[in-house]
PDB file of C-alpha atoms in Angstrom:
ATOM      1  CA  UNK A 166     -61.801  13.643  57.654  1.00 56.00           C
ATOM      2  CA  UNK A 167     -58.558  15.594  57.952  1.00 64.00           C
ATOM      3  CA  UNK A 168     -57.030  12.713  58.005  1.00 61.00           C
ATOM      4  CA  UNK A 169     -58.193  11.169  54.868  1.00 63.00           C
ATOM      5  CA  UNK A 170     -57.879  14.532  53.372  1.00 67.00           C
ATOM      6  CA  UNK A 171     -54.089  14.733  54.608  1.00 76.00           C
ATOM      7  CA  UNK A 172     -53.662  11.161  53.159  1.00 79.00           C
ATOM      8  CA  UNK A 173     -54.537  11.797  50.061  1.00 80.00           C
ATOM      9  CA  UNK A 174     -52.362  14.778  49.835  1.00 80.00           C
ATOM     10  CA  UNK A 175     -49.593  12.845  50.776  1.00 80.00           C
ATOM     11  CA  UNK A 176     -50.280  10.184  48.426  1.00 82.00           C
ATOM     12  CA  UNK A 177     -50.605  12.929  45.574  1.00 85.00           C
ATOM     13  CA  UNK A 178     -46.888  14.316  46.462  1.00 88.00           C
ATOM     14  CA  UNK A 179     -45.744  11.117  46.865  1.00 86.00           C
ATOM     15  CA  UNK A 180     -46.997  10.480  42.976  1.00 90.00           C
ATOM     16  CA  UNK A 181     -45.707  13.776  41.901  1.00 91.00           C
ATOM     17  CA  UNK A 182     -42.652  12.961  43.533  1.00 92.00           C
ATOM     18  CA  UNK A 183     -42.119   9.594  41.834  1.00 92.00           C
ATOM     19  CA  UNK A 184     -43.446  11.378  38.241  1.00 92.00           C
ATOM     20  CA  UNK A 185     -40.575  13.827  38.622  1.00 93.00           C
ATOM     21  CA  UNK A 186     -37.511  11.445  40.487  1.00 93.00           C
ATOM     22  CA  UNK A 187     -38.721   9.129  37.317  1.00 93.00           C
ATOM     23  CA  UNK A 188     -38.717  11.664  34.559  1.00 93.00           C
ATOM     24  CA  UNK A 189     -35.815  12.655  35.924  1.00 91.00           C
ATOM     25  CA  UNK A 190     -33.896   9.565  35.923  1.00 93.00           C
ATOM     26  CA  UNK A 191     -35.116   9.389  32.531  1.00 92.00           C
ATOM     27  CA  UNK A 192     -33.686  12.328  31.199  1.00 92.00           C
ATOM     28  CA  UNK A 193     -30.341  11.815  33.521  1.00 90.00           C
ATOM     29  CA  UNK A 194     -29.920   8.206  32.114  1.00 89.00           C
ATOM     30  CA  UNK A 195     -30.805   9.420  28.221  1.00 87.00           C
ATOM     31  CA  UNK A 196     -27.783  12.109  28.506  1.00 86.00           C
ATOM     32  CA  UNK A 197     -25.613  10.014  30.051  1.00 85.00           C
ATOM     33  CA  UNK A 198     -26.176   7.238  27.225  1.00 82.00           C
ATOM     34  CA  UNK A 199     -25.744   9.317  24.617  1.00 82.00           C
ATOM     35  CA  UNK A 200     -23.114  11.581  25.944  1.00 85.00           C
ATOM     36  CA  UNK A 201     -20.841   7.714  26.925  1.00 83.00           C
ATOM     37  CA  UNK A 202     -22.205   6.395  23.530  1.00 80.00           C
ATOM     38  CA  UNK A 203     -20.532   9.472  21.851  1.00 84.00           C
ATOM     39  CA  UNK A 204     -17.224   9.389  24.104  1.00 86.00           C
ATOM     40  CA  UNK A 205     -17.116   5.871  23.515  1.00 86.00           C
ATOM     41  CA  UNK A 206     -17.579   6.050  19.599  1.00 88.00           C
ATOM     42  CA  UNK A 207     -15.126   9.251  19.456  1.00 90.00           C
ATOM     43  CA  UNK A 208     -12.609   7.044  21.582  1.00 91.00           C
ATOM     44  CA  UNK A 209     -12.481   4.301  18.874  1.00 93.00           C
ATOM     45  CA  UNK A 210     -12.687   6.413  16.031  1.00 93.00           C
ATOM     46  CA  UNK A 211      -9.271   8.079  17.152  1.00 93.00           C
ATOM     47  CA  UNK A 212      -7.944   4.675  17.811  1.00 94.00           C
ATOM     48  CA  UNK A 213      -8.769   3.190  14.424  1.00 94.00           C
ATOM     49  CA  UNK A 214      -7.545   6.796  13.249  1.00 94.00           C
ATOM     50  CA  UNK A 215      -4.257   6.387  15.122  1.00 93.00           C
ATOM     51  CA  UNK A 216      -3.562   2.870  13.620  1.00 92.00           C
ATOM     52  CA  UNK A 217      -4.483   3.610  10.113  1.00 92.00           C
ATOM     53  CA  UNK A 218      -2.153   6.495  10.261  1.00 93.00           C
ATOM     54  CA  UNK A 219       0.431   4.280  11.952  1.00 91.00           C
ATOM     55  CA  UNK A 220       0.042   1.533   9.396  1.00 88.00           C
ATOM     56  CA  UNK A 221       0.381   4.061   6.405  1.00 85.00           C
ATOM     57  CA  UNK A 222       3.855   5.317   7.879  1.00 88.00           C
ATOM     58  CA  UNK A 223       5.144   1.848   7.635  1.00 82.00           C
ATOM     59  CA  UNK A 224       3.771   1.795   4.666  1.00 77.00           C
ATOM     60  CA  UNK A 225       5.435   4.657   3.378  1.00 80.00           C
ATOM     61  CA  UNK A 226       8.920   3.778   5.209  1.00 82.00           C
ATOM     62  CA  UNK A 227       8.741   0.120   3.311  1.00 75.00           C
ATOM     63  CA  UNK A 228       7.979   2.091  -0.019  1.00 74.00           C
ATOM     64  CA  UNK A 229      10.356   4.333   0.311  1.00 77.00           C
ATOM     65  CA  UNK A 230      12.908   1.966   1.250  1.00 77.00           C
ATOM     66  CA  UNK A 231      11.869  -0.628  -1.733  1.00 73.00           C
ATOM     67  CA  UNK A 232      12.162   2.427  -3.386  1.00 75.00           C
ATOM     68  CA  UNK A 233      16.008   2.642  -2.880  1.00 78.00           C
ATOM     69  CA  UNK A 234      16.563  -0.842  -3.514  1.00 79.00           C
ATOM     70  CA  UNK A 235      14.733  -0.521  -6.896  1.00 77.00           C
ATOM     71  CA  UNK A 236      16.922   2.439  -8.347  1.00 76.00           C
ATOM     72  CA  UNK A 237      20.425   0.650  -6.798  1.00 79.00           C
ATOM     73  CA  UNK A 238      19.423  -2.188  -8.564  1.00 80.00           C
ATOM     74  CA  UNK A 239      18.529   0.126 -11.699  1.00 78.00           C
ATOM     75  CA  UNK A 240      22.035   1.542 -11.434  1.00 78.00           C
ATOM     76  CA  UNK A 241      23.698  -1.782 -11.440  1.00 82.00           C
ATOM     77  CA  UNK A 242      26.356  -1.953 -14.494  1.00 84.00           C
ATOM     78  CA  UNK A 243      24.588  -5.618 -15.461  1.00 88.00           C
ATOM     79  CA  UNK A 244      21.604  -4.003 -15.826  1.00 83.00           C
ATOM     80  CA  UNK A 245      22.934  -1.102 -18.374  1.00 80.00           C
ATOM     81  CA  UNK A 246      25.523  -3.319 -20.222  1.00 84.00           C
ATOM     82  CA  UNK A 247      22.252  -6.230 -20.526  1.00 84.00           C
ATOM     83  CA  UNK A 248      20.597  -3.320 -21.991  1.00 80.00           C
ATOM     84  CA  UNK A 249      22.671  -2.002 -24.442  1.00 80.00           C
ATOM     85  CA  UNK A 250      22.927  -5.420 -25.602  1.00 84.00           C
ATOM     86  CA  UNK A 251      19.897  -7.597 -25.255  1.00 84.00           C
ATOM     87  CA  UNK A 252      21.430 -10.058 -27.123  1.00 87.00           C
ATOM     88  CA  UNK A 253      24.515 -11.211 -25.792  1.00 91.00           C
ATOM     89  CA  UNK A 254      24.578 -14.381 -23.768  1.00 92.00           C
ATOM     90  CA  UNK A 255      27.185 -13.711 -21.450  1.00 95.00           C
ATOM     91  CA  UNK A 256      25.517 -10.408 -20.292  1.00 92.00           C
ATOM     92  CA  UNK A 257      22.480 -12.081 -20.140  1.00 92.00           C
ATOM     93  CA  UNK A 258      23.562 -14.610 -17.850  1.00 93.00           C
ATOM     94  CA  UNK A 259      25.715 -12.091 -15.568  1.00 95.00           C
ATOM     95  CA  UNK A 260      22.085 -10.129 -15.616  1.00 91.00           C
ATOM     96  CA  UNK A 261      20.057 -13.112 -14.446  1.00 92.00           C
ATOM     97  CA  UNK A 262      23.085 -13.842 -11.733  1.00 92.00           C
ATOM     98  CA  UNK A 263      22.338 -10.058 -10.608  1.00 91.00           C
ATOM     99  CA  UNK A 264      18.749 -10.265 -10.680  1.00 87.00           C
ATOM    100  CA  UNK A 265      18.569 -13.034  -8.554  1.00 88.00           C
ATOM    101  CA  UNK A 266      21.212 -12.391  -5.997  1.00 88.00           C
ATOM    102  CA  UNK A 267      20.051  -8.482  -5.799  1.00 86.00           C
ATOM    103  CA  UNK A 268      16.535  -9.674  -4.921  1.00 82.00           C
ATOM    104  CA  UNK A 269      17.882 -12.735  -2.613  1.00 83.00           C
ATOM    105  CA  UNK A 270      19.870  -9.830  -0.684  1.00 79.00           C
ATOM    106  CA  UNK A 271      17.088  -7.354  -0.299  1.00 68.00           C
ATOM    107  CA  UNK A 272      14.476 -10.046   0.602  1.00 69.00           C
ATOM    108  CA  UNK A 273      11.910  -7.592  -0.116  1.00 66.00           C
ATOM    109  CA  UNK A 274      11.083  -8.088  -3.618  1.00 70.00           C
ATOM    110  CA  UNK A 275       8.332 -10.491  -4.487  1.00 70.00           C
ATOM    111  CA  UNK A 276       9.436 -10.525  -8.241  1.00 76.00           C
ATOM    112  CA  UNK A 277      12.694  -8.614  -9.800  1.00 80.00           C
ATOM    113  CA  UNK A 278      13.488  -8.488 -13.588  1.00 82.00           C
ATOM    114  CA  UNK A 279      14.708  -6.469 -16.479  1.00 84.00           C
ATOM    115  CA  UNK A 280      12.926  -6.139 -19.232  1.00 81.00           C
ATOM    116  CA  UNK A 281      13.280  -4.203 -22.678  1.00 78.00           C
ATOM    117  CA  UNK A 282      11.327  -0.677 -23.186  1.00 76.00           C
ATOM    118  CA  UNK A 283       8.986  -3.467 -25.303  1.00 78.00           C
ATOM    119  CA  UNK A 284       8.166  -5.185 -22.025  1.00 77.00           C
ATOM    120  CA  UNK A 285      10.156  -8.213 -23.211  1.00 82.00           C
ATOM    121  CA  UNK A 286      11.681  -9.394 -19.936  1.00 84.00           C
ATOM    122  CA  UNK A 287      15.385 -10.906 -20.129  1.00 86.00           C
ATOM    123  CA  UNK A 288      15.866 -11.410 -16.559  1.00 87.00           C
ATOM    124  CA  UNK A 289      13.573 -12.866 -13.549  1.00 85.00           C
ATOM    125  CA  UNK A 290      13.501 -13.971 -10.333  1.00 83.00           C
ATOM    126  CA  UNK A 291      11.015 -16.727 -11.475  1.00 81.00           C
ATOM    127  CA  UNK A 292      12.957 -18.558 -14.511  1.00 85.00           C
ATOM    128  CA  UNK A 293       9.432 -19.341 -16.319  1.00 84.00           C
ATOM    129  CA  UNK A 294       8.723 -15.626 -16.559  1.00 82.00           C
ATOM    130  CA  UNK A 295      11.978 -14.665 -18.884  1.00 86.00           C
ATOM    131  CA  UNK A 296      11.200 -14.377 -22.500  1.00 86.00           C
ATOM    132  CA  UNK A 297       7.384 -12.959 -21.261  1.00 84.00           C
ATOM    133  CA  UNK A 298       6.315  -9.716 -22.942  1.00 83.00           C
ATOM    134  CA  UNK A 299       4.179  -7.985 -20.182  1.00 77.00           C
ATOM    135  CA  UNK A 300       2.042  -5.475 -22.082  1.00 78.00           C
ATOM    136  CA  UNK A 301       1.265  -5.029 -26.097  1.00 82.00           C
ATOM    137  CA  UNK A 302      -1.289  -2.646 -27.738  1.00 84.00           C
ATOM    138  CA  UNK A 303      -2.791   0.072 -26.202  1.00 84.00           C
ATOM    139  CA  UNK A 304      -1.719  -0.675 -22.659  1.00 77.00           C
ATOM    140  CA  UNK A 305       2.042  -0.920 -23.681  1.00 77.00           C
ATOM    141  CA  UNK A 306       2.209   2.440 -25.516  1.00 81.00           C
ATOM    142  CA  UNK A 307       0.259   4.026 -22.531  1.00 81.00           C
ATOM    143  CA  UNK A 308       2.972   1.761 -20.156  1.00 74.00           C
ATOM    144  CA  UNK A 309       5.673   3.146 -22.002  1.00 74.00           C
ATOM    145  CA  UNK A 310       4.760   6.657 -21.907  1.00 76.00           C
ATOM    146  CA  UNK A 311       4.423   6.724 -18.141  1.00 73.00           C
ATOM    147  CA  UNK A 312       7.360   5.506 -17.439  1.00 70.00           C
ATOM    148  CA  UNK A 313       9.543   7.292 -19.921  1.00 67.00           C
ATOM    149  CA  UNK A 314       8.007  10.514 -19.487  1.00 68.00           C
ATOM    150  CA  UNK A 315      10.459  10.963 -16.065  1.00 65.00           C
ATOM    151  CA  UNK A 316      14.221   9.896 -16.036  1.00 63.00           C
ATOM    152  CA  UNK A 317      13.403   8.592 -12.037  1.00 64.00           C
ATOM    153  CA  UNK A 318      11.172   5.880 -10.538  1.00 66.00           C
ATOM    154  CA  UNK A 319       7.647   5.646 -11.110  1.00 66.00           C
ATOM    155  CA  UNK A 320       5.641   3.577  -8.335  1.00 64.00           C
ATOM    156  CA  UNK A 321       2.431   2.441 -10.141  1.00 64.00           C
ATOM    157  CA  UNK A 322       0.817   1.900  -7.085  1.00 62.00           C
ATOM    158  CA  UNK A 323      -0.233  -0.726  -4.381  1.00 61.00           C
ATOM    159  CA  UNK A 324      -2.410  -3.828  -6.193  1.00 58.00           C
ATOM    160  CA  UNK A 325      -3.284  -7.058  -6.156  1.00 56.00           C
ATOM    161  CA  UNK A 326      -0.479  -9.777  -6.413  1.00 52.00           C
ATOM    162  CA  UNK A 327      -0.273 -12.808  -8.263  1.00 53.00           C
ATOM    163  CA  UNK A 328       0.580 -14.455  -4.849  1.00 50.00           C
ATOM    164  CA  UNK A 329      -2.697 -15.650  -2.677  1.00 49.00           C
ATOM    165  CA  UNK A 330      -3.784 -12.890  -0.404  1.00 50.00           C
ATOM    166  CA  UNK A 331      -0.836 -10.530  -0.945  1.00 53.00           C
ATOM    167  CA  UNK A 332      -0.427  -6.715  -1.936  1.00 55.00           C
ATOM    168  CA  UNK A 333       2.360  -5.688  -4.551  1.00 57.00           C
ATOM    169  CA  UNK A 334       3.856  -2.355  -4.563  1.00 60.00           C
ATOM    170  CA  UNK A 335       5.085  -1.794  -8.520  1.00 62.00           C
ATOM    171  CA  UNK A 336       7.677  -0.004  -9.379  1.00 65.00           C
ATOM    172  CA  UNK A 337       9.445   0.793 -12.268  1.00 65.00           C
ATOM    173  CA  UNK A 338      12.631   2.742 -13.273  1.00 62.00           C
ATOM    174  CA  UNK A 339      14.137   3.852 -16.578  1.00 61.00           C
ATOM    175  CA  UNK A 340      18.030   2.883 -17.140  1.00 58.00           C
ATOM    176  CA  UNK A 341      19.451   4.997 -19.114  1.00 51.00           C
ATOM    177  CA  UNK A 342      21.607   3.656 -22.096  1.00 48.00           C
ATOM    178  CA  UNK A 343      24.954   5.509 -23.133  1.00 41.00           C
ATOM    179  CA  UNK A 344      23.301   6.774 -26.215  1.00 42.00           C
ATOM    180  CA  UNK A 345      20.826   8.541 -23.701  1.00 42.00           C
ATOM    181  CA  UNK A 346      17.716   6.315 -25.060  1.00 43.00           C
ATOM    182  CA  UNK A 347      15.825   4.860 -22.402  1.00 45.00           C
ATOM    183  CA  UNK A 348      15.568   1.861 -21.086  1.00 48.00           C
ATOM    184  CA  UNK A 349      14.200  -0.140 -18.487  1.00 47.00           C
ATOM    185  CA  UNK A 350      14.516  -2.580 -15.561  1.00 48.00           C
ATOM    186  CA  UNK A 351      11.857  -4.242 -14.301  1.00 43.00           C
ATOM    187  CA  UNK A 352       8.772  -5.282 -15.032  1.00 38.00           C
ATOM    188  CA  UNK A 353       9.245  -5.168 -18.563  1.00 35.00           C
ATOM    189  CA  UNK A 354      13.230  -3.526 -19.299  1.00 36.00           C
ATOM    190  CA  UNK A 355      12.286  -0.833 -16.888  1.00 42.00           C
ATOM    191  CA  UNK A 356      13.973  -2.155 -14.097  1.00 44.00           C
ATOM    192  CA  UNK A 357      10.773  -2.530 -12.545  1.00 44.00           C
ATOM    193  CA  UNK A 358      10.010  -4.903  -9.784  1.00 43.00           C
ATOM    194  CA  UNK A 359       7.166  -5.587  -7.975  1.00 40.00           C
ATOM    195  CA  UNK A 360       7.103  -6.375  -3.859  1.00 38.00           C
ATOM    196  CA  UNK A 361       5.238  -7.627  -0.723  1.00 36.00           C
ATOM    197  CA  UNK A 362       4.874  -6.931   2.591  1.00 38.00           C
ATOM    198  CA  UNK A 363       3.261  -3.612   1.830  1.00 35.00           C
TER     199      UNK A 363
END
């Protein structure tokens, strides 16, 4: 009888001790889940964070630098004399010679041209854009007044581009004329230019 009685003792602690090595694995495996789940979600949060942040700085370094280019081109005496006379052919042609050599240079610019405060472009890298008038209307007057509204560069911003699957930075730059009006290269005669690789 103490036997018996001893065996089922034993075979109570050795339940109760299963229960609680169980119950304890349990709650040991649980935390540990959640704790490496956590560390592990954490870890690749900071690495997307890290490469986002890495990507903009190239981004910004690439802007920046298009940037430059767009106001050197800006200051370019083919772009100011093509201004001050829309009309003449030689200038024109000198322009266009610019345009395309400036943006062959750079290799950075997706599309360059010069184009009246109207939006009338007289120079292109793309010879089937010149004689285009980018914006009329509403958007025009709201184009111009952005633009003019700061004797420096305006970026208008990362969108989409006309070429498949690309990104276009847009930039434009008043050129001022020598009797201080405004003018512009670019998309439209601000030299503005648009660019890839952003």
């Amino acid at each position: 009888m103490q036997f018996m009685a001893n065996k089922k003792l034993a075979a109570r602690i050795g339940i109760i001790t299963t229960v609680i090595t169980l119950v304890g694995i349990t709650l040991l495996w649980v935390f540990v889940s959640t704790n490496a789940a956590s560390v592990v979600k954490n870890n690749i949060t900071n690495q997307m964070t890290d490469a986002v942040e890495a990507m903009a700085a190239i981004i910004d370094e690439y802007v920046l630098s298009a940037e430059e280019y767009m106001t050197a081109f800006a200051l370019g005496s083919e772009v100011h004399d093509l201004l001050l006379n829309p009309e003449d052919p030689e200038l024109l042609a000198r322009a266009q010679k610019y345009t395309k050599d400036f943006a062959a240079v750079k290799g950075v610019f997706e599309r360059l041209y010069i184009a009246t405060p109207e939006t009338h472009v007289l120079t292109h890298t793309s010879q089937g854009a010149i004689g285009m008038t980018t914006r009329s209307g509403d958007s025009l007057k709201t184009f111009q007044d952005t633009i003019l509204a700061q004797r420096r560069l305006t970026n208008l911003g990362i969108m989409q581009s006309p070429a498949p699957a690309a990104c276009s930075c847009l930039c434009t730059t008043p050129s001022l004329k020598a009797n201080g009006a405004s003018a512009m290269p670019g998309p439209g005669s601000m030299p503005a230019i648009s660019w890839t690789r952003c």
